[in-house]
Amino acid sequence: MLPRTTSAPSKAAPASRSRLGRREFGALAGLALLPLAGCGLRPATAYTPEVAPGSIQPVDGLPDDATITVTGKNFTEQLILGKIGVLAAQAAGFTVNDLTNVPGSVPARELMTSGSADMTWEYTGTAWLTYLGETEGIPDKQEQWEAVREADAANGLTWLEPAPLNNTYAFAVRTEAIEELGGVSTLSDLAELPVEERTLCVEAEFNSRADGLLPMLETYGIPRGDADGVPADNISIYDTGAVYTATDRGSCNFGEVFTTDGRLDSLDLTVLEDDLGFFPAYNVAPVLNSTTLETYPQLADVYAQVTPFITDEALRELNLRVDEGGELPADVAFEFMVEQGLVTEP
């Protein structure tokens, strides 16, 4: 393992995300991984603020050399969650090797399954569909988590209780248009609208996915291409991220979004309820190397104190502070944990 290192903070450009299977090989401009002997990877920006205990207290009887390695991917939300994982362990008295900011899902996963990392934040749907090779996600959040937890135990990984955050697909509408669209609030409501009002903006990937737009519209009884459903002319295809702006400008009434994207708040978009449960669950949860957890069972309690605060609303705000406000993920994570009383300033 590598010793913990820090470097001077540097401003980063807003993160952009694409999907591996469904989600990530995100990139944060200006942040790269440097090869290094030993474990092989070290983040180019390992800056993390110093932290003192709050509600997370030092573990009683923890050896002075107790060390864990925290990893995570390199899109905005994961950069923030990774730093939260680092700070929580530091407050509990651990020395932390910071291997967050890994470029993509598969490399981060390999660090966990190989035993090179001890803790990460992972999404249930990503593990189920991408790592474990299942073909259909499970919309029920608890069932999806239980299925992943059981399957990943054979890989030497323990999934702790999931957070409320569920970063899945959704459709959103301009808040100011809700009333003129008859008070629409659920995806089922689209079937009650006049055909000409069923206009959709989607990304190219979602448009063509086997589990994307076509089956979603069929589930909600408004078949794609049908004159009485959603005619082809009602569907506009946009590059990743442009859907939000197009929806805000009224280029369409409903845009395909991700539920923890900060632009939902900054553009005042309202997410429609997926009332028939079409979209799979992508709840995030702390995942620990099972051997590490056996050695330090107190880690389960440490992260159990954090997960209730990891909500869609909270991460939309934090993501926006990084993507549009230009703040560092480490600083945003630290201030969030201080506000929740989990840690304090030293």
XYZ file of C-alpha atoms in Angstrom, residues 84-215:
132
model
C -16.578 11.665 2.458
C -15.307 8.093 2.793
C -11.788 9.314 3.490
C -12.864 11.930 6.039
C -15.124 9.534 7.942
C -12.318 7.016 8.356
C -9.866 9.721 9.428
C -12.302 10.990 12.080
C -12.558 7.413 13.381
C -8.789 7.319 13.866
C -7.599 5.486 10.776
C -4.691 6.467 8.586
C -6.175 6.583 5.086
C -4.555 5.884 1.745
C -6.532 8.004 -0.698
C -7.015 6.160 -3.999
C -10.094 8.071 -5.088
C -10.308 9.654 -8.567
C -9.845 6.365 -10.434
C -10.744 6.672 -14.146
C -13.779 4.449 -14.549
C -15.864 1.755 -12.935
C -13.836 -1.314 -13.859
C -10.458 -0.106 -12.498
C -12.105 0.966 -9.225
C -13.855 -2.384 -8.991
C -10.602 -4.243 -9.583
C -8.944 -2.358 -6.740
C -11.678 -3.662 -4.447
C -11.808 -7.265 -5.661
C -8.011 -7.586 -5.670
C -7.758 -6.370 -2.067
C -5.770 -3.284 -3.084
C -8.535 -1.080 -1.668
C -10.682 -1.537 1.426
C -13.627 0.813 0.955
C -15.627 2.455 -1.806
C -19.084 3.860 -2.508
C -20.850 1.838 -5.184
C -24.234 1.841 -6.894
C -26.403 -1.250 -6.597
C -27.506 -1.141 -10.221
C -23.951 -0.734 -11.495
C -22.759 -3.756 -9.549
C -25.743 -5.863 -10.563
C -25.726 -5.077 -14.290
C -22.101 -4.219 -15.038
C -19.947 -6.215 -12.607
C -22.183 -9.201 -11.928
C -23.445 -9.459 -15.505
C -27.170 -9.572 -14.825
C -29.398 -8.542 -17.708
C -32.272 -6.907 -15.822
C -32.172 -4.487 -12.922
C -34.497 -4.652 -9.932
C -36.606 -1.505 -9.381
C -37.271 -2.246 -5.692
C -34.412 -0.596 -3.803
C -34.265 -3.064 -0.916
C -34.514 -6.124 -3.148
C -31.800 -4.802 -5.464
C -29.447 -4.143 -2.543
C -30.089 -7.556 -0.993
C -29.435 -9.289 -4.323
C -26.145 -7.434 -4.825
C -25.049 -7.994 -1.220
C -25.637 -11.737 -1.502
C -23.936 -12.076 -4.886
C -20.899 -9.950 -4.025
C -20.171 -11.835 -0.799
C -18.584 -14.497 -3.003
C -16.218 -11.809 -4.321
C -14.963 -10.928 -0.841
C -17.005 -7.736 -0.604
C -19.545 -6.689 2.034
C -22.277 -4.206 1.160
C -23.355 -2.113 4.129
C -26.865 -0.627 4.339
C -27.565 1.643 1.346
C -28.045 5.395 1.450
C -31.309 7.045 0.348
C -29.522 8.393 -2.746
C -30.758 6.667 -5.904
C -28.920 7.988 -8.954
C -31.088 6.491 -11.657
C -32.754 7.607 -14.874
C -35.821 9.839 -14.679
C -37.799 12.334 -16.709
C -38.132 15.956 -15.666
C -40.321 18.876 -16.643
C -39.880 22.642 -16.384
C -41.444 23.520 -13.047
C -43.202 26.538 -14.533
C -44.871 24.289 -17.139
C -46.440 21.832 -14.681
C -49.671 23.772 -14.276
C -50.176 24.370 -17.990
C -49.651 20.618 -18.513
C -52.505 19.816 -16.164
C -50.486 19.356 -12.997
C -48.413 16.480 -14.388
C -46.423 14.753 -11.617
C -45.940 11.108 -12.657
C -44.865 9.300 -15.805
C -48.351 7.780 -15.981
C -49.687 11.315 -16.399
C -48.058 11.520 -19.836
C -50.723 9.166 -21.182
C -53.399 11.695 -20.191
C -51.832 14.539 -22.169
C -52.710 15.429 -25.761
C -50.322 13.717 -28.161
C -48.776 17.039 -29.222
C -47.723 17.700 -25.608
C -45.845 14.390 -25.268
C -42.536 15.816 -26.481
C -39.342 14.204 -25.197
C -35.646 15.120 -25.174
C -33.309 12.150 -24.663
C -29.658 11.207 -25.033
C -28.648 9.009 -27.951
C -27.705 6.141 -25.645
C -31.019 6.098 -23.803
C -32.842 6.379 -27.116
C -31.302 3.136 -28.394
C -30.875 1.057 -25.226
C -32.760 -2.226 -24.971
C -33.855 -1.092 -21.512
C -34.290 2.562 -22.484
C -36.914 4.717 -24.148
C -38.864 2.099 -26.121
C -39.678 -0.266 -23.227
